[in-house]
Coordinates of C-alpha atoms in Angstrom, one line a residue:
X1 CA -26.6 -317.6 50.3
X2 CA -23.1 -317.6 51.6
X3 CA -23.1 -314.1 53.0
X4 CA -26.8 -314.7 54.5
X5 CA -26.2 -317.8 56.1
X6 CA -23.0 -316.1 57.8
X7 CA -25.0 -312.9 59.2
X8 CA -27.4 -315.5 60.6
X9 CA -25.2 -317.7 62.0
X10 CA -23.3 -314.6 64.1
X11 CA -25.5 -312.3 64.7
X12 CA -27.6 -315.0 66.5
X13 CA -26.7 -313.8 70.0
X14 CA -28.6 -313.0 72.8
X15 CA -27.7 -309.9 74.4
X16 CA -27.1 -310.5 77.8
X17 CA -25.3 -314.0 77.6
X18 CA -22.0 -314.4 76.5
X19 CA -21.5 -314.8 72.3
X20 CA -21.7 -318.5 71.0
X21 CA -22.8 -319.2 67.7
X22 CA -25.8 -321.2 66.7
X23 CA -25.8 -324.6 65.2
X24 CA -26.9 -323.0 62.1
X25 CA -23.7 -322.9 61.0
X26 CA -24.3 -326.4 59.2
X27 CA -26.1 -324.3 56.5
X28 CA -23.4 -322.4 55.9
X29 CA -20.9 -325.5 55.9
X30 CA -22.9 -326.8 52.8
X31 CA -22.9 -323.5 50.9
X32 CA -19.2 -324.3 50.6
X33 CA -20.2 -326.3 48.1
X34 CA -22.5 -324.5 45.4
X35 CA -19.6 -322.8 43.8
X36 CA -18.5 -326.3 42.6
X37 CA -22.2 -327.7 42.0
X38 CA -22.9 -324.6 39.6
X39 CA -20.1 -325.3 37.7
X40 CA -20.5 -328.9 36.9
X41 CA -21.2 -329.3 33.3
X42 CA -23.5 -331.9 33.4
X43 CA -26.4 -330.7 35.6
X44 CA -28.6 -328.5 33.7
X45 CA -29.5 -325.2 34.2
X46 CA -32.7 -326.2 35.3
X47 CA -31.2 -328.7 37.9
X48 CA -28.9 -326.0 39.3
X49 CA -31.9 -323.7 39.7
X50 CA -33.5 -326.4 41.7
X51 CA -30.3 -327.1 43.5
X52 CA -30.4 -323.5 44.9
X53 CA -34.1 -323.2 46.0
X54 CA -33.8 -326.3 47.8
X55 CA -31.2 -325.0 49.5
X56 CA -32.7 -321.7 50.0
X57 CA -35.5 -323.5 51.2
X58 CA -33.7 -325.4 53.6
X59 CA -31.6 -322.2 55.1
X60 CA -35.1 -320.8 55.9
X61 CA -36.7 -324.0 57.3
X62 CA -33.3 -324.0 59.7
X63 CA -33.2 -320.5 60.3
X64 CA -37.2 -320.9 61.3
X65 CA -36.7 -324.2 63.7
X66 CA -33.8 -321.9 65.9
X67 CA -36.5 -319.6 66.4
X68 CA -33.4 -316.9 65.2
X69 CA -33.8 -314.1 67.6
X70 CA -33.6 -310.3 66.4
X71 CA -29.9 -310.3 64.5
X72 CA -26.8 -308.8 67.2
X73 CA -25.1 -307.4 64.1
X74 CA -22.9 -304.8 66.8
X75 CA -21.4 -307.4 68.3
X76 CA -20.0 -308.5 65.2
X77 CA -19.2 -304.6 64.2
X78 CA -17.7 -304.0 67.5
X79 CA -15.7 -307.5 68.0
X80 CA -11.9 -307.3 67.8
X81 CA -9.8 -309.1 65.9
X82 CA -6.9 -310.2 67.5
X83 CA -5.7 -312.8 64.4
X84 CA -5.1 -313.5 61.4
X85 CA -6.9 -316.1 59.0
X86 CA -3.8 -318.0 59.8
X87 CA -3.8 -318.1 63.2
X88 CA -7.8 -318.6 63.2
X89 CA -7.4 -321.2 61.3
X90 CA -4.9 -322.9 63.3
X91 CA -6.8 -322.6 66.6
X92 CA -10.5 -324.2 65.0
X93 CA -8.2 -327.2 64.0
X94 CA -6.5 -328.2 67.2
X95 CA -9.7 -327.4 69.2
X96 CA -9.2 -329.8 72.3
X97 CA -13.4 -330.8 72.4
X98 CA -15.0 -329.9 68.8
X99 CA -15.3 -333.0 66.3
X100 CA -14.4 -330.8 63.6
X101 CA -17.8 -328.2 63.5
X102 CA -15.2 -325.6 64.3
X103 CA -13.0 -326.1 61.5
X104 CA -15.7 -326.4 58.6
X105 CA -17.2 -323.3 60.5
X106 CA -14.0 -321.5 59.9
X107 CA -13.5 -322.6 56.6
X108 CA -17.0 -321.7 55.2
X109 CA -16.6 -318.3 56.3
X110 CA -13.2 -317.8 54.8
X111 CA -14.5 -319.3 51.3
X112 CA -17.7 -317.1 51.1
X113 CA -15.0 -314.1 51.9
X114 CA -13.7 -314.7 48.9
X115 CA -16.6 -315.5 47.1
X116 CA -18.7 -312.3 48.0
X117 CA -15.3 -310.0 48.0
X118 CA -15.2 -308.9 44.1
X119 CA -19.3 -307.8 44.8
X120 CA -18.8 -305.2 47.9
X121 CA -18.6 -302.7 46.0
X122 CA -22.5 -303.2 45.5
X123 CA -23.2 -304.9 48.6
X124 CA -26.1 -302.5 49.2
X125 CA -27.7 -303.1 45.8
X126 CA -26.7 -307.3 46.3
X127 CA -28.0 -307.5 49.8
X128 CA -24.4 -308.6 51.0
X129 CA -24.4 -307.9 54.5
X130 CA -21.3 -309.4 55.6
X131 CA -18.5 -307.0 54.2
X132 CA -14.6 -305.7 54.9
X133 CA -13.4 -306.8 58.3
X134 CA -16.5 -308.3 59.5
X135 CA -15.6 -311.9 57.7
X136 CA -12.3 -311.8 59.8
X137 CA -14.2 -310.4 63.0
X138 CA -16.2 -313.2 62.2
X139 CA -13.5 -315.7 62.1
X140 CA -12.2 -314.1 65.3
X141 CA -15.1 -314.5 66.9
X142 CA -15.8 -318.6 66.1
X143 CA -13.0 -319.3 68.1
X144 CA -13.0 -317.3 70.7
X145 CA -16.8 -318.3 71.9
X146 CA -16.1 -322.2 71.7
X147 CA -16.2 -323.7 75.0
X148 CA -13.7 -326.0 76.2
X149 CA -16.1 -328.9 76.7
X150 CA -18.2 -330.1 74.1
X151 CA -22.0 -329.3 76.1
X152 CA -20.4 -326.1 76.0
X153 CA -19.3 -325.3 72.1
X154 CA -22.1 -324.5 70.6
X155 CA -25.8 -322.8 71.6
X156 CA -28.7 -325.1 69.8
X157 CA -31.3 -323.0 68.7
X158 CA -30.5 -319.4 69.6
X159 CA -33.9 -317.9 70.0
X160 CA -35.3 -320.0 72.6
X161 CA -34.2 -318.7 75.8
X162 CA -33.5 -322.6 77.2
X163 CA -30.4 -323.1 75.6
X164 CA -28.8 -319.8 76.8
X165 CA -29.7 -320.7 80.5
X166 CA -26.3 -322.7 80.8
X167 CA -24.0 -320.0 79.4
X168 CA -22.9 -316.9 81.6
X169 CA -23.1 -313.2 81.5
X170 CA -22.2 -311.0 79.6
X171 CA -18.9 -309.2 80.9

């Protein structure tokens, strides 16, 4: 769910307008949290199964209303990273315009890092698409494609071509 909701989120570009990231990235904000949910004692096993498809559900009902366009997964591949998880993480908090989206963003990508990390090794056979550098590319990439005004952070709904028509050119 993690590692999906990740590839989504960034590979949601369209290819001739510069990267930004899709609002999407709310359902992977709240897969933060199913790690913790999974292990609380009192919810049965039946109530964590139902906890997940809902979830599931939900990813694909957001991923659906973005009209996600045809995943970008080279720009990811080919994106440099330039910092750390320190420094990434230091740059999505003191943001000058974002009311925290950034931050969370950052965070949630760093967590399902560590969550998928001990299951590369059969990422193939999992379906983990996200692997090695690409989490830190990933990272990288968050806040580097932020504008510096808030119209300007995010693109809202990544496969309709109205919401790329204020963002510029590739370069």
């Amino acid at each position: 769910m993690s590692n999906t909701g990740v590839r989504w989120t960034a590979t949601a570009q369209n290819p001739k307008k510069q990267l930004k990231l899709d609002f999407f990235i709310h359902a992977v904000n709240l897969a933060i949290f199913f790690d913790a949910f999974m292990k609380l004692p009192y919810l049965s096993g039946k109530n964590k199964a139902r906890l997940l498809e809902m979830k599931g559900r939900t990813d694909i009902l957001i991923w659906a209303s973005r009209n996600m366009p045809d995943p970008q997964v080279d720009d990811i591949l080919n994106y440099p990273i330039h910092l750390g998880w320190p420094e990434v993480f230091a740059q999505s908090y003191k943001h000058p315009s974002d009311d925290g989206h950034l931050a969370k963003f950052v965070r949630a990508v760093a967590y399902a890092e560590k969550l998928c990390r001990p299951y590369e090794k059969e990422a193939e056979k999992r379906g983990l698409r996200v692997t090695g550098d690409m989490w830190l590319k990933i990272g990288n990439l968050a806040v580097d494609t932020v504008g510096t005004i808030f119209s300007d952070l995010w693109v809202r709904g990544a496969g309709f071509s109205e919401p790329w028509e204020k963002f510029g050119p590739r370069k």
